[in-house]
Short mmCIF file of C-alpha atoms in Angstrom, two decimals:
data_model
loop_
_atom_site.label_atom_id
_atom_site.label_comp_id
_atom_site.label_asym_id
_atom_site.label_seq_id
_atom_site.Cartn_x
_atom_site.Cartn_y
_atom_site.Cartn_z
CA UNK A 1 50.25 -242.01 -17.96
CA UNK A 2 49.30 -243.46 -14.52
CA UNK A 3 45.99 -245.22 -13.92
CA UNK A 4 44.64 -242.22 -12.02
CA UNK A 5 45.08 -239.85 -15.69
CA UNK A 6 44.20 -242.48 -17.46
CA UNK A 7 40.74 -242.66 -15.74
CA UNK A 8 40.66 -238.78 -15.90
CA UNK A 9 41.19 -238.89 -19.72
CA UNK A 10 38.18 -241.21 -20.05
CA UNK A 11 35.90 -239.39 -18.03
CA UNK A 12 37.01 -235.86 -19.72
CA UNK A 13 36.50 -237.57 -23.58
CA UNK A 14 33.08 -238.91 -22.41
CA UNK A 15 32.02 -235.12 -21.02
CA UNK A 16 33.27 -233.54 -24.34
CA UNK A 17 31.28 -235.69 -26.17
CA UNK A 18 28.18 -234.95 -23.99
CA UNK A 19 29.09 -230.98 -24.11
CA UNK A 20 29.31 -230.74 -20.47
CA UNK A 21 33.14 -230.04 -19.74
CA UNK A 22 33.11 -226.78 -18.31
CA UNK A 23 34.31 -223.68 -20.08
CA UNK A 24 38.03 -222.44 -18.47
CA UNK A 25 38.18 -225.60 -16.26
CA UNK A 26 41.89 -226.27 -15.66
CA UNK A 27 41.04 -229.81 -17.81
CA UNK A 28 38.76 -228.74 -20.35
CA UNK A 29 40.14 -225.55 -22.39
CA UNK A 30 38.47 -227.43 -25.80
CA UNK A 31 34.70 -227.32 -24.21
CA UNK A 32 32.12 -225.23 -25.65
CA UNK A 33 31.61 -221.42 -24.72
CA UNK A 34 28.97 -220.50 -22.89
CA UNK A 35 25.43 -219.68 -24.20
CA UNK A 36 23.75 -216.03 -24.24
CA UNK A 37 20.55 -216.27 -23.03
CA UNK A 38 17.72 -215.48 -25.00
CA UNK A 39 16.61 -212.80 -22.62
CA UNK A 40 20.10 -211.42 -22.55
CA UNK A 41 20.48 -211.29 -26.08
CA UNK A 42 17.00 -209.25 -26.28
CA UNK A 43 17.91 -206.77 -23.95
CA UNK A 44 21.44 -206.13 -25.96
CA UNK A 45 19.40 -205.89 -29.17
CA UNK A 46 16.90 -203.60 -27.52
CA UNK A 47 19.39 -201.25 -26.42
CA UNK A 48 21.51 -201.29 -29.75
CA UNK A 49 18.27 -200.42 -31.50
CA UNK A 50 17.38 -197.19 -29.43
CA UNK A 51 21.15 -196.59 -29.72
CA UNK A 52 21.16 -196.38 -33.39
CA UNK A 53 18.08 -193.92 -33.32
CA UNK A 54 19.66 -192.06 -31.05
CA UNK A 55 22.87 -191.48 -33.23
CA UNK A 56 20.67 -190.62 -36.44
CA UNK A 57 18.53 -188.30 -34.15
CA UNK A 58 21.67 -186.47 -33.20
CA UNK A 59 23.07 -186.51 -36.91
CA UNK A 60 19.76 -185.00 -37.99
CA UNK A 61 20.06 -182.39 -35.39
CA UNK A 62 23.45 -181.44 -36.52
CA UNK A 63 22.42 -181.15 -40.17
CA UNK A 64 19.30 -178.59 -39.21
CA UNK A 65 21.42 -176.53 -37.32
CA UNK A 66 24.04 -176.28 -39.86
CA UNK A 67 21.62 -175.88 -42.91
CA UNK A 68 19.64 -173.09 -40.74
CA UNK A 69 22.87 -171.30 -40.00
CA UNK A 70 24.14 -171.54 -43.60
CA UNK A 71 20.52 -170.32 -44.96
CA UNK A 72 20.12 -167.41 -42.23
CA UNK A 73 20.30 -164.31 -43.85
CA UNK A 74 23.14 -161.61 -43.22
CA UNK A 75 22.43 -158.67 -41.61
CA UNK A 76 22.13 -155.47 -43.81
CA UNK A 77 24.82 -152.60 -43.88
CA UNK A 78 24.30 -148.70 -43.28
CA UNK A 79 27.12 -146.92 -44.80
CA UNK A 80 28.52 -143.77 -43.48
CA UNK A 81 27.07 -142.15 -46.99
CA UNK A 82 23.72 -143.15 -45.67
CA UNK A 83 23.12 -146.30 -48.21
CA UNK A 84 21.51 -149.44 -46.95
CA UNK A 85 23.39 -152.38 -48.47
CA UNK A 86 21.17 -155.90 -47.80
CA UNK A 87 23.06 -158.72 -48.84
CA UNK A 88 21.60 -161.78 -51.27
CA UNK A 89 20.31 -164.64 -48.79
CA UNK A 90 21.61 -168.32 -49.66
CA UNK A 91 18.14 -168.72 -51.43
CA UNK A 92 18.44 -165.99 -53.57
CA UNK A 93 16.31 -163.37 -52.05
CA UNK A 94 16.89 -160.14 -50.10
CA UNK A 95 15.41 -160.11 -46.73
CA UNK A 96 15.78 -157.13 -44.11
CA UNK A 97 13.93 -156.47 -40.37
CA UNK A 98 11.57 -153.89 -40.08
CA UNK A 99 8.21 -153.04 -38.36
CA UNK A 100 4.72 -152.25 -40.00
CA UNK A 101 2.44 -150.12 -37.63
CA UNK A 102 5.03 -150.71 -34.85
CA UNK A 103 4.73 -154.25 -35.32
CA UNK A 104 8.71 -156.14 -35.90
CA UNK A 105 8.21 -158.18 -39.56
CA UNK A 106 10.81 -159.69 -41.51
CA UNK A 107 10.50 -158.47 -45.01
CA UNK A 108 10.84 -160.16 -48.64
CA UNK A 109 12.06 -157.36 -50.69
CA UNK A 110 10.18 -157.80 -53.96
CA UNK A 111 10.82 -154.69 -56.26
CA UNK A 112 7.87 -156.20 -58.54
CA UNK A 113 5.53 -155.96 -55.71
CA UNK A 114 3.12 -152.54 -55.67
CA UNK A 115 2.67 -152.52 -52.11
CA UNK A 116 3.99 -153.37 -49.06
CA UNK A 117 1.68 -156.45 -47.94
CA UNK A 118 1.26 -158.81 -44.62
CA UNK A 119 -1.11 -161.75 -43.93
CA UNK A 120 -4.11 -161.07 -42.11
CA UNK A 121 -2.66 -162.92 -39.07
CA UNK A 122 0.01 -160.27 -38.68
CA UNK A 123 -2.76 -157.14 -40.03
CA UNK A 124 -4.34 -158.09 -36.36
CA UNK A 125 -1.80 -158.35 -34.43
CA UNK A 126 -0.39 -155.14 -35.22
CA UNK A 127 -3.70 -153.23 -35.24
CA UNK A 128 -4.56 -153.18 -39.06
CA UNK A 129 -8.10 -152.43 -39.06
CA UNK A 130 -10.33 -150.96 -41.89
CA UNK A 131 -9.07 -150.40 -45.33
CA UNK A 132 -10.76 -150.64 -48.63
CA UNK A 133 -11.28 -154.08 -50.03
CA UNK A 134 -9.78 -155.23 -53.12
CA UNK A 135 -8.60 -158.26 -54.67
CA UNK A 136 -5.13 -159.35 -55.48
CA UNK A 137 -3.83 -161.46 -58.37
CA UNK A 138 -1.09 -163.67 -57.54
CA UNK A 139 0.09 -166.28 -59.26
CA UNK A 140 -2.37 -168.78 -57.41
CA UNK A 141 -5.49 -166.80 -58.21
CA UNK A 142 -7.16 -163.97 -57.24
CA UNK A 143 -7.23 -163.27 -53.12
CA UNK A 144 -9.49 -161.23 -51.61
CA UNK A 145 -7.83 -158.78 -49.22
CA UNK A 146 -7.94 -154.77 -48.10
CA UNK A 147 -5.65 -152.03 -48.52
CA UNK A 148 -4.95 -149.28 -45.89
CA UNK A 149 -3.05 -146.01 -46.36
CA UNK A 150 -0.78 -143.89 -44.15
CA UNK A 151 0.96 -146.45 -42.27
CA UNK A 152 3.95 -146.15 -40.44
CA UNK A 153 6.65 -148.67 -41.92
CA UNK A 154 10.09 -149.44 -41.16
CA UNK A 155 13.20 -151.15 -42.49
CA UNK A 156 16.40 -151.37 -40.97
CA UNK A 157 17.24 -147.90 -39.56
CA UNK A 158 14.93 -146.06 -42.52
CA UNK A 159 11.56 -144.74 -41.37
CA UNK A 160 8.75 -143.76 -43.96
CA UNK A 161 5.53 -142.54 -42.41
CA UNK A 162 2.94 -142.72 -45.22
CA UNK A 163 2.90 -146.15 -47.00
CA UNK A 164 0.27 -147.89 -48.30
CA UNK A 165 -0.05 -151.70 -46.99
CA UNK A 166 -1.77 -154.50 -48.53
CA UNK A 167 -3.49 -157.24 -46.17
CA UNK A 168 -3.75 -160.71 -47.40
CA UNK A 169 -0.46 -162.19 -47.90
CA UNK A 170 -0.26 -165.79 -48.19
CA UNK A 171 2.48 -168.61 -48.45
CA UNK A 172 4.79 -166.78 -46.34
CA UNK A 173 5.03 -167.08 -42.52
CA UNK A 174 2.77 -164.98 -40.15
CA UNK A 175 5.54 -162.72 -39.39
CA UNK A 176 6.96 -162.15 -42.88
CA UNK A 177 5.85 -159.58 -45.08
CA UNK A 178 6.70 -158.10 -48.84
CA UNK A 179 8.12 -154.98 -49.02
CA UNK A 180 6.96 -153.48 -52.29
CA UNK A 181 7.42 -150.42 -54.13
CA UNK A 182 4.81 -148.10 -51.81
CA UNK A 183 8.05 -148.27 -49.51
CA UNK A 184 10.67 -149.04 -52.10
CA UNK A 185 9.59 -146.09 -54.58
CA UNK A 186 10.87 -143.49 -51.76
CA UNK A 187 14.47 -144.82 -52.77
CA UNK A 188 16.91 -145.18 -55.70
CA UNK A 189 17.71 -149.05 -55.94
CA UNK A 190 20.47 -150.70 -57.65
CA UNK A 191 20.88 -154.25 -57.46
CA UNK A 192 24.14 -156.23 -57.78
CA UNK A 193 25.19 -160.01 -57.91
CA UNK A 194 25.48 -160.22 -54.07
CA UNK A 195 23.52 -156.93 -52.69
CA UNK A 196 20.58 -154.70 -52.90
CA UNK A 197 21.72 -150.93 -52.34
CA UNK A 198 19.01 -148.35 -51.33
CA UNK A 199 19.74 -144.68 -51.82
CA UNK A 200 17.87 -141.81 -50.52
CA UNK A 201 16.12 -139.75 -53.76
#
């Protein structure tokens, strides 16, 4: 080792001890790696945090859409014999599209309900005014409402012109209604494990 190399070696040793040998230099590969500044680290952590939030929002969106599709009721079917077959939904109930006084509604079919029943908000949008005051006795207690007669109601392709309709439904979305016996009594009903069948009397 020449004098020049010896001098370089001693200088490198001193710099190594002080931790100032440049990383990646041709004669100092054992030096310390560069440090990430606090500002850079904060930037990385910030965007990493938002990335995690975006990921979980995307996951929740996919789960919501999947569950919405899974729980969506299947459409009713009208057979050549004139039967209306309504598949049971995933939640165990039967649903069917229809109208009350021309206003679209999604019916929850309730064979134990005495009348077709809608909410006060729906009645206002459907022009269902007047009627006889009444009290509905529900699981949550008595509810003041009113009863109208001679209202046209449809369920799928089936139409009945003079139906008794109660106003005062609570606990369901505004666009939903109960399809009760004031409509269903016009049909012969058969309920199986997977569907409800309506046949003309």
